Amino acid sequence: MQHFLSNPGQLGHLLLSARRRLGLTQADAAARVGISQSRLSTLESDPSAISLAQMLALTALYGLRIAVDDQPMAQEPSSKSVW
């Protein structure tokens, strides 16, 4: 199933759902990727400060993959970030 993310909150929800689907506790998942349980809790509730390394580690653990596609532009590109 594909998930399209447009804001950090959606990433947090996706990570939380994937962890629960696998039956992992926050402590189990955090230990497997080398972060604290409290850090994982923070990332699931507010992933705006997730590092790329943490995101890649968590998505690999959860059996997810990250794809980056070009998005058709309806207007001139903006310097404003989606995040």
PDB file of N, CA and C in Angstrom:
ATOM      1  N   MET A   1       0.842  -1.173   0.000  1.00  0.00           N
ATOM      2  CA  MET A   1       0.000   0.000   0.000  1.00  0.00           C
ATOM      3  C   MET A   1       0.892   1.243   0.000  1.00  0.00           C
ATOM      4  N   GLN A   2       0.530   2.224  -0.784  1.00  0.00           N
ATOM      5  CA  GLN A   2       1.283   3.467  -0.835  1.00  0.00           C
ATOM      6  C   GLN A   2       0.672   4.476   0.122  1.00  0.00           C
ATOM      7  N   HIS A   3       1.546   5.251   0.757  1.00  0.00           N
ATOM      8  CA  HIS A   3       1.131   6.333   1.636  1.00  0.00           C
ATOM      9  C   HIS A   3       1.801   7.602   1.132  1.00  0.00           C
ATOM     10  N   PHE A   4       1.046   8.630   0.932  1.00  0.00           N
ATOM     11  CA  PHE A   4       1.592   9.906   0.505  1.00  0.00           C
ATOM     12  C   PHE A   4       1.569  10.847   1.700  1.00  0.00           C
ATOM     13  N   LEU A   5       2.726  11.351   2.047  1.00  0.00           N
ATOM     14  CA  LEU A   5       2.845  12.221   3.212  1.00  0.00           C
ATOM     15  C   LEU A   5       2.980  13.663   2.764  1.00  0.00           C
ATOM     16  N   SER A   6       2.266  14.541   3.425  1.00  0.00           N
ATOM     17  CA  SER A   6       2.386  15.961   3.108  1.00  0.00           C
ATOM     18  C   SER A   6       2.725  16.799   4.327  1.00  0.00           C
ATOM     19  N   ASN A   7       2.814  16.155   5.507  1.00  0.00           N
ATOM     20  CA  ASN A   7       3.226  16.885   6.700  1.00  0.00           C
ATOM     21  C   ASN A   7       3.840  15.916   7.707  1.00  0.00           C
ATOM     22  N   PRO A   8       4.631  16.408   8.643  1.00  0.00           N
ATOM     23  CA  PRO A   8       5.309  15.532   9.605  1.00  0.00           C
ATOM     24  C   PRO A   8       4.363  14.688  10.448  1.00  0.00           C
ATOM     25  N   GLY A   9       3.203  15.213  10.792  1.00  0.00           N
ATOM     26  CA  GLY A   9       2.266  14.451  11.603  1.00  0.00           C
ATOM     27  C   GLY A   9       1.851  13.151  10.951  1.00  0.00           C
ATOM     28  N   GLN A  10       1.728  13.167   9.633  1.00  0.00           N
ATOM     29  CA  GLN A  10       1.367  11.949   8.917  1.00  0.00           C
ATOM     30  C   GLN A  10       2.476  10.907   9.034  1.00  0.00           C
ATOM     31  N   LEU A  11       3.720  11.340   9.039  1.00  0.00           N
ATOM     32  CA  LEU A  11       4.841  10.416   9.217  1.00  0.00           C
ATOM     33  C   LEU A  11       4.772   9.774  10.594  1.00  0.00           C
ATOM     34  N   GLY A  12       4.495  10.554  11.608  1.00  0.00           N
ATOM     35  CA  GLY A  12       4.388  10.014  12.960  1.00  0.00           C
ATOM     36  C   GLY A  12       3.306   8.960  13.053  1.00  0.00           C
ATOM     37  N   HIS A  13       2.154   9.232  12.448  1.00  0.00           N
ATOM     38  CA  HIS A  13       1.049   8.278  12.461  1.00  0.00           C
ATOM     39  C   HIS A  13       1.435   7.000  11.709  1.00  0.00           C
ATOM     40  N   LEU A  14       2.109   7.145  10.590  1.00  0.00           N
ATOM     41  CA  LEU A  14       2.535   5.990   9.805  1.00  0.00           C
ATOM     42  C   LEU A  14       3.517   5.124  10.600  1.00  0.00           C
ATOM     43  N   LEU A  15       4.489   5.757  11.262  1.00  0.00           N
ATOM     44  CA  LEU A  15       5.459   5.005  12.059  1.00  0.00           C
ATOM     45  C   LEU A  15       4.777   4.277  13.215  1.00  0.00           C
ATOM     46  N   LEU A  16       3.887   4.960  13.900  1.00  0.00           N
ATOM     47  CA  LEU A  16       3.154   4.350  15.009  1.00  0.00           C
ATOM     48  C   LEU A  16       2.326   3.158  14.531  1.00  0.00           C
ATOM     49  N   SER A  17       1.605   3.326  13.448  1.00  0.00           N
ATOM     50  CA  SER A  17       0.765   2.253  12.916  1.00  0.00           C
ATOM     51  C   SER A  17       1.594   1.049  12.481  1.00  0.00           C
ATOM     52  N   ALA A  18       2.723   1.302  11.828  1.00  0.00           N
ATOM     53  CA  ALA A  18       3.580   0.207  11.367  1.00  0.00           C
ATOM     54  C   ALA A  18       4.172  -0.557  12.548  1.00  0.00           C
ATOM     55  N   ARG A  19       4.585   0.158  13.574  1.00  0.00           N
ATOM     56  CA  ARG A  19       5.141  -0.504  14.762  1.00  0.00           C
ATOM     57  C   ARG A  19       4.090  -1.381  15.423  1.00  0.00           C
ATOM     58  N   ARG A  20       2.902  -0.851  15.587  1.00  0.00           N
ATOM     59  CA  ARG A  20       1.825  -1.617  16.221  1.00  0.00           C
ATOM     60  C   ARG A  20       1.418  -2.825  15.372  1.00  0.00           C
ATOM     61  N   ARG A  21       1.418  -2.655  14.051  1.00  0.00           N
ATOM     62  CA  ARG A  21       1.067  -3.754  13.157  1.00  0.00           C
ATOM     63  C   ARG A  21       2.027  -4.931  13.353  1.00  0.00           C
ATOM     64  N   LEU A  22       3.289  -4.631  13.638  1.00  0.00           N
ATOM     65  CA  LEU A  22       4.289  -5.676  13.859  1.00  0.00           C
ATOM     66  C   LEU A  22       4.291  -6.205  15.293  1.00  0.00           C
ATOM     67  N   GLY A  23       3.487  -5.595  16.154  1.00  0.00           N
ATOM     68  CA  GLY A  23       3.411  -6.045  17.542  1.00  0.00           C
ATOM     69  C   GLY A  23       4.619  -5.673  18.370  1.00  0.00           C
ATOM     70  N   LEU A  24       5.299  -4.608  17.983  1.00  0.00           N
ATOM     71  CA  LEU A  24       6.483  -4.147  18.718  1.00  0.00           C
ATOM     72  C   LEU A  24       6.105  -3.068  19.720  1.00  0.00           C
ATOM     73  N   THR A  25       6.699  -3.124  20.890  1.00  0.00           N
ATOM     74  CA  THR A  25       6.553  -2.028  21.836  1.00  0.00           C
ATOM     75  C   THR A  25       7.513  -0.920  21.419  1.00  0.00           C
ATOM     76  N   GLN A  26       7.300   0.264  21.974  1.00  0.00           N
ATOM     77  CA  GLN A  26       8.242   1.347  21.699  1.00  0.00           C
ATOM     78  C   GLN A  26       9.644   0.960  22.168  1.00  0.00           C
ATOM     79  N   ALA A  27       9.735   0.314  23.319  1.00  0.00           N
ATOM     80  CA  ALA A  27      11.042  -0.077  23.851  1.00  0.00           C
ATOM     81  C   ALA A  27      11.735  -1.075  22.926  1.00  0.00           C
ATOM     82  N   ASP A  28      10.989  -2.058  22.410  1.00  0.00           N
ATOM     83  CA  ASP A  28      11.576  -3.045  21.497  1.00  0.00           C
ATOM     84  C   ASP A  28      12.080  -2.377  20.219  1.00  0.00           C
ATOM     85  N   ALA A  29      11.236  -1.578  19.610  1.00  0.00           N
ATOM     86  CA  ALA A  29      11.601  -0.928  18.347  1.00  0.00           C
ATOM     87  C   ALA A  29      12.774   0.023  18.551  1.00  0.00           C
ATOM     88  N   ALA A  30      12.739   0.798  19.623  1.00  0.00           N
ATOM     89  CA  ALA A  30      13.812   1.755  19.891  1.00  0.00           C
ATOM     90  C   ALA A  30      15.142   1.041  20.079  1.00  0.00           C
ATOM     91  N   ALA A  31      15.139  -0.054  20.821  1.00  0.00           N
ATOM     92  CA  ALA A  31      16.374  -0.807  21.057  1.00  0.00           C
ATOM     93  C   ALA A  31      16.943  -1.343  19.749  1.00  0.00           C
ATOM     94  N   ARG A  32      16.092  -1.767  18.862  1.00  0.00           N
ATOM     95  CA  ARG A  32      16.553  -2.332  17.583  1.00  0.00           C
ATOM     96  C   ARG A  32      17.193  -1.298  16.667  1.00  0.00           C
ATOM     97  N   VAL A  33      16.796  -0.039  16.799  1.00  0.00           N
ATOM     98  CA  VAL A  33      17.382   1.001  15.945  1.00  0.00           C
ATOM     99  C   VAL A  33      18.372   1.891  16.697  1.00  0.00           C
ATOM    100  N   GLY A  34      18.580   1.605  17.968  1.00  0.00           N
ATOM    101  CA  GLY A  34      19.611   2.322  18.716  1.00  0.00           C
ATOM    102  C   GLY A  34      19.223   3.698  19.228  1.00  0.00           C
ATOM    103  N   ILE A  35      17.954   3.872  19.549  1.00  0.00           N
ATOM    104  CA  ILE A  35      17.508   5.125  20.160  1.00  0.00           C
ATOM    105  C   ILE A  35      16.760   4.783  21.444  1.00  0.00           C
ATOM    106  N   SER A  36      16.496   5.775  22.256  1.00  0.00           N
ATOM    107  CA  SER A  36      15.772   5.534  23.499  1.00  0.00           C
ATOM    108  C   SER A  36      14.272   5.409  23.230  1.00  0.00           C
ATOM    109  N   GLN A  37      13.587   4.781  24.159  1.00  0.00           N
ATOM    110  CA  GLN A  37      12.132   4.658  24.049  1.00  0.00           C
ATOM    111  C   GLN A  37      11.489   6.037  24.049  1.00  0.00           C
ATOM    112  N   SER A  38      12.018   6.940  24.870  1.00  0.00           N
ATOM    113  CA  SER A  38      11.428   8.279  24.922  1.00  0.00           C
ATOM    114  C   SER A  38      11.619   9.026  23.599  1.00  0.00           C
ATOM    115  N   ARG A  39      12.756   8.793  22.930  1.00  0.00           N
ATOM    116  CA  ARG A  39      12.992   9.424  21.626  1.00  0.00           C
ATOM    117  C   ARG A  39      11.987   8.892  20.607  1.00  0.00           C
ATOM    118  N   LEU A  40      11.754   7.591  20.620  1.00  0.00           N
ATOM    119  CA  LEU A  40      10.781   7.017  19.687  1.00  0.00           C
ATOM    120  C   LEU A  40       9.388   7.559  19.966  1.00  0.00           C
ATOM    121  N   SER A  41       9.038   7.688  21.227  1.00  0.00           N
ATOM    122  CA  SER A  41       7.744   8.257  21.587  1.00  0.00           C
ATOM    123  C   SER A  41       7.610   9.665  21.019  1.00  0.00           C
ATOM    124  N   THR A  42       8.649  10.454  21.152  1.00  0.00           N
ATOM    125  CA  THR A  42       8.643  11.820  20.612  1.00  0.00           C
ATOM    126  C   THR A  42       8.492  11.807  19.100  1.00  0.00           C
ATOM    127  N   LEU A  43       9.224  10.915  18.426  1.00  0.00           N
ATOM    128  CA  LEU A  43       9.154  10.863  16.965  1.00  0.00           C
ATOM    129  C   LEU A  43       7.780  10.451  16.474  1.00  0.00           C
ATOM    130  N   GLU A  44       7.101   9.583  17.219  1.00  0.00           N
ATOM    131  CA  GLU A  44       5.762   9.172  16.814  1.00  0.00           C
ATOM    132  C   GLU A  44       4.735  10.284  17.036  1.00  0.00           C
ATOM    133  N   SER A  45       4.944  11.106  18.044  1.00  0.00           N
ATOM    134  CA  SER A  45       3.983  12.175  18.317  1.00  0.00           C
ATOM    135  C   SER A  45       4.339  13.480  17.610  1.00  0.00           C
ATOM    136  N   ASP A  46       5.624  13.713  17.368  1.00  0.00           N
ATOM    137  CA  ASP A  46       6.074  14.932  16.683  1.00  0.00           C
ATOM    138  C   ASP A  46       7.350  14.630  15.907  1.00  0.00           C
ATOM    139  N   PRO A  47       7.218  14.072  14.699  1.00  0.00           N
ATOM    140  CA  PRO A  47       8.399  13.669  13.942  1.00  0.00           C
ATOM    141  C   PRO A  47       9.104  14.801  13.197  1.00  0.00           C
ATOM    142  N   SER A  48       8.790  16.031  13.523  1.00  0.00           N
ATOM    143  CA  SER A  48       9.391  17.146  12.778  1.00  0.00           C
ATOM    144  C   SER A  48      10.907  17.223  12.952  1.00  0.00           C
ATOM    145  N   ALA A  49      11.443  16.599  13.987  1.00  0.00           N
ATOM    146  CA  ALA A  49      12.892  16.640  14.211  1.00  0.00           C
ATOM    147  C   ALA A  49      13.570  15.295  13.937  1.00  0.00           C
ATOM    148  N   ILE A  50      12.907  14.399  13.213  1.00  0.00           N
ATOM    149  CA  ILE A  50      13.509  13.106  12.926  1.00  0.00           C
ATOM    150  C   ILE A  50      14.696  13.291  11.979  1.00  0.00           C
ATOM    151  N   SER A  51      15.754  12.565  12.254  1.00  0.00           N
ATOM    152  CA  SER A  51      16.900  12.621  11.347  1.00  0.00           C
ATOM    153  C   SER A  51      16.668  11.632  10.205  1.00  0.00           C
ATOM    154  N   LEU A  52      17.356  11.850   9.119  1.00  0.00           N
ATOM    155  CA  LEU A  52      17.223  10.935   7.994  1.00  0.00           C
ATOM    156  C   LEU A  52      17.664   9.534   8.405  1.00  0.00           C
ATOM    157  N   ALA A  53      18.734   9.433   9.173  1.00  0.00           N
ATOM    158  CA  ALA A  53      19.221   8.125   9.625  1.00  0.00           C
ATOM    159  C   ALA A  53      18.168   7.418  10.478  1.00  0.00           C
ATOM    160  N   GLN A  54      17.514   8.145  11.358  1.00  0.00           N
ATOM    161  CA  GLN A  54      16.468   7.548  12.195  1.00  0.00           C
ATOM    162  C   GLN A  54      15.272   7.112  11.345  1.00  0.00           C
ATOM    163  N   MET A  55      14.889   7.939  10.395  1.00  0.00           N
ATOM    164  CA  MET A  55      13.759   7.599   9.544  1.00  0.00           C
ATOM    165  C   MET A  55      14.072   6.357   8.717  1.00  0.00           C
ATOM    166  N   LEU A  56      15.264   6.280   8.153  1.00  0.00           N
ATOM    167  CA  LEU A  56      15.629   5.112   7.359  1.00  0.00           C
ATOM    168  C   LEU A  56      15.695   3.852   8.222  1.00  0.00           C
ATOM    169  N   ALA A  57      16.230   3.971   9.422  1.00  0.00           N
ATOM    170  CA  ALA A  57      16.312   2.814  10.323  1.00  0.00           C
ATOM    171  C   ALA A  57      14.925   2.320  10.708  1.00  0.00           C
ATOM    172  N   LEU A  58      14.040   3.232  11.047  1.00  0.00           N
ATOM    173  CA  LEU A  58      12.685   2.837  11.451  1.00  0.00           C
ATOM    174  C   LEU A  58      11.901   2.252  10.283  1.00  0.00           C
ATOM    175  N   THR A  59      11.990   2.860   9.119  1.00  0.00           N
ATOM    176  CA  THR A  59      11.247   2.324   7.985  1.00  0.00           C
ATOM    177  C   THR A  59      11.775   0.943   7.596  1.00  0.00           C
ATOM    178  N   ALA A  60      13.079   0.730   7.687  1.00  0.00           N
ATOM    179  CA  ALA A  60      13.630  -0.603   7.399  1.00  0.00           C
ATOM    180  C   ALA A  60      13.128  -1.623   8.416  1.00  0.00           C
ATOM    181  N   LEU A  61      13.149  -1.268   9.685  1.00  0.00           N
ATOM    182  CA  LEU A  61      12.677  -2.164  10.734  1.00  0.00           C
ATOM    183  C   LEU A  61      11.212  -2.531  10.522  1.00  0.00           C
ATOM    184  N   TYR A  62      10.409  -1.578  10.108  1.00  0.00           N
ATOM    185  CA  TYR A  62       8.975  -1.784   9.959  1.00  0.00           C
ATOM    186  C   TYR A  62       8.585  -2.367   8.598  1.00  0.00           C
ATOM    187  N   GLY A  63       9.566  -2.628   7.754  1.00  0.00           N
ATOM    188  CA  GLY A  63       9.267  -3.191   6.438  1.00  0.00           C
ATOM    189  C   GLY A  63       8.671  -2.186   5.479  1.00  0.00           C
ATOM    190  N   LEU A  64       8.996  -0.928   5.680  1.00  0.00           N
ATOM    191  CA  LEU A  64       8.527   0.144   4.803  1.00  0.00           C
ATOM    192  C   LEU A  64       9.675   0.585   3.908  1.00  0.00           C
ATOM    193  N   ARG A  65       9.371   1.233   2.816  1.00  0.00           N
ATOM    194  CA  ARG A  65      10.416   1.823   1.985  1.00  0.00           C
ATOM    195  C   ARG A  65      10.006   3.241   1.637  1.00  0.00           C
ATOM    196  N   ILE A  66      10.995   4.029   1.349  1.00  0.00           N
ATOM    197  CA  ILE A  66      10.768   5.438   1.025  1.00  0.00           C
ATOM    198  C   ILE A  66      11.028   5.628  -0.461  1.00  0.00           C
ATOM    199  N   ALA A  67      10.094   6.248  -1.142  1.00  0.00           N
ATOM    200  CA  ALA A  67      10.252   6.564  -2.557  1.00  0.00           C
ATOM    201  C   ALA A  67      10.064   8.064  -2.735  1.00  0.00           C
ATOM    202  N   VAL A  68      10.854   8.635  -3.591  1.00  0.00           N
ATOM    203  CA  VAL A  68      10.726  10.058  -3.898  1.00  0.00           C
ATOM    204  C   VAL A  68      10.393  10.170  -5.383  1.00  0.00           C
ATOM    205  N   ASP A  69       9.271  10.768  -5.675  1.00  0.00           N
ATOM    206  CA  ASP A  69       8.813  10.930  -7.052  1.00  0.00           C
ATOM    207  C   ASP A  69       8.673  12.412  -7.364  1.00  0.00           C
ATOM    208  N   ASP A  70       8.800  12.724  -8.629  1.00  0.00           N
ATOM    209  CA  ASP A  70       8.513  14.079  -9.068  1.00  0.00           C
ATOM    210  C   ASP A  70       7.021  14.308  -8.957  1.00  0.00           C
ATOM    211  N   GLN A  71       6.661  15.467  -8.488  1.00  0.00           N
ATOM    212  CA  GLN A  71       5.257  15.843  -8.389  1.00  0.00           C
ATOM    213  C   GLN A  71       4.964  16.845  -9.479  1.00  0.00           C
ATOM    214  N   PRO A  72       3.898  16.658 -10.231  1.00  0.00           N
ATOM    215  CA  PRO A  72       3.556  17.629 -11.270  1.00  0.00           C
ATOM    216  C   PRO A  72       3.344  19.009 -10.650  1.00  0.00           C
ATOM    217  N   MET A  73       3.894  20.000 -11.275  1.00  0.00           N
ATOM    218  CA  MET A  73       3.780  21.360 -10.761  1.00  0.00           C
ATOM    219  C   MET A  73       2.604  22.064 -11.432  1.00  0.00           C
ATOM    220  N   ALA A  74       1.691  22.545 -10.615  1.00  0.00           N
ATOM    221  CA  ALA A  74       0.540  23.280 -11.127  1.00  0.00           C
ATOM    222  C   ALA A  74       0.856  24.759 -11.271  1.00  0.00           C
ATOM    223  N   GLN A  75       1.911  25.199 -10.581  1.00  0.00           N
ATOM    224  CA  GLN A  75       2.282  26.606 -10.617  1.00  0.00           C
ATOM    225  C   GLN A  75       3.795  26.711 -10.493  1.00  0.00           C
ATOM    226  N   GLU A  76       4.287  27.925 -10.466  1.00  0.00           N
ATOM    227  CA  GLU A  76       5.718  28.146 -10.315  1.00  0.00           C
ATOM    228  C   GLU A  76       6.212  27.552  -9.003  1.00  0.00           C
ATOM    229  N   PRO A  77       7.393  26.937  -9.008  1.00  0.00           N
ATOM    230  CA  PRO A  77       7.946  26.412  -7.747  1.00  0.00           C
ATOM    231  C   PRO A  77       8.098  27.519  -6.717  1.00  0.00           C
ATOM    232  N   SER A  78       7.842  27.179  -5.484  1.00  0.00           N
ATOM    233  CA  SER A  78       7.948  28.122  -4.371  1.00  0.00           C
ATOM    234  C   SER A  78       9.125  27.762  -3.518  1.00  0.00           C
ATOM    235  N   SER A  79       9.699  28.731  -2.849  1.00  0.00           N
ATOM    236  CA  SER A  79      10.793  28.457  -1.937  1.00  0.00           C
ATOM    237  C   SER A  79      10.270  27.972  -0.590  1.00  0.00           C
ATOM    238  N   LYS A  80       8.951  27.964  -0.406  1.00  0.00           N
ATOM    239  CA  LYS A  80       8.375  27.509   0.855  1.00  0.00           C
ATOM    240  C   LYS A  80       8.449  25.995   0.943  1.00  0.00           C
ATOM    241  N   SER A  81       8.862  25.490   2.081  1.00  0.00           N
ATOM    242  CA  SER A  81       8.952  24.065   2.312  1.00  0.00           C
ATOM    243  C   SER A  81       7.609  23.521   2.783  1.00  0.00           C
ATOM    244  N   VAL A  82       7.326  22.271   2.416  1.00  0.00           N
ATOM    245  CA  VAL A  82       6.107  21.617   2.883  1.00  0.00           C
ATOM    246  C   VAL A  82       6.212  21.374   4.386  1.00  0.00           C
ATOM    247  N   TRP A  83       7.403  21.157   4.870  1.00  0.00           N
ATOM    248  CA  TRP A  83       7.615  20.867   6.289  1.00  0.00           C
ATOM    249  C   TRP A  83       7.605  22.182   7.003  1.00  0.00           C
TER     250      TRP A  83
END
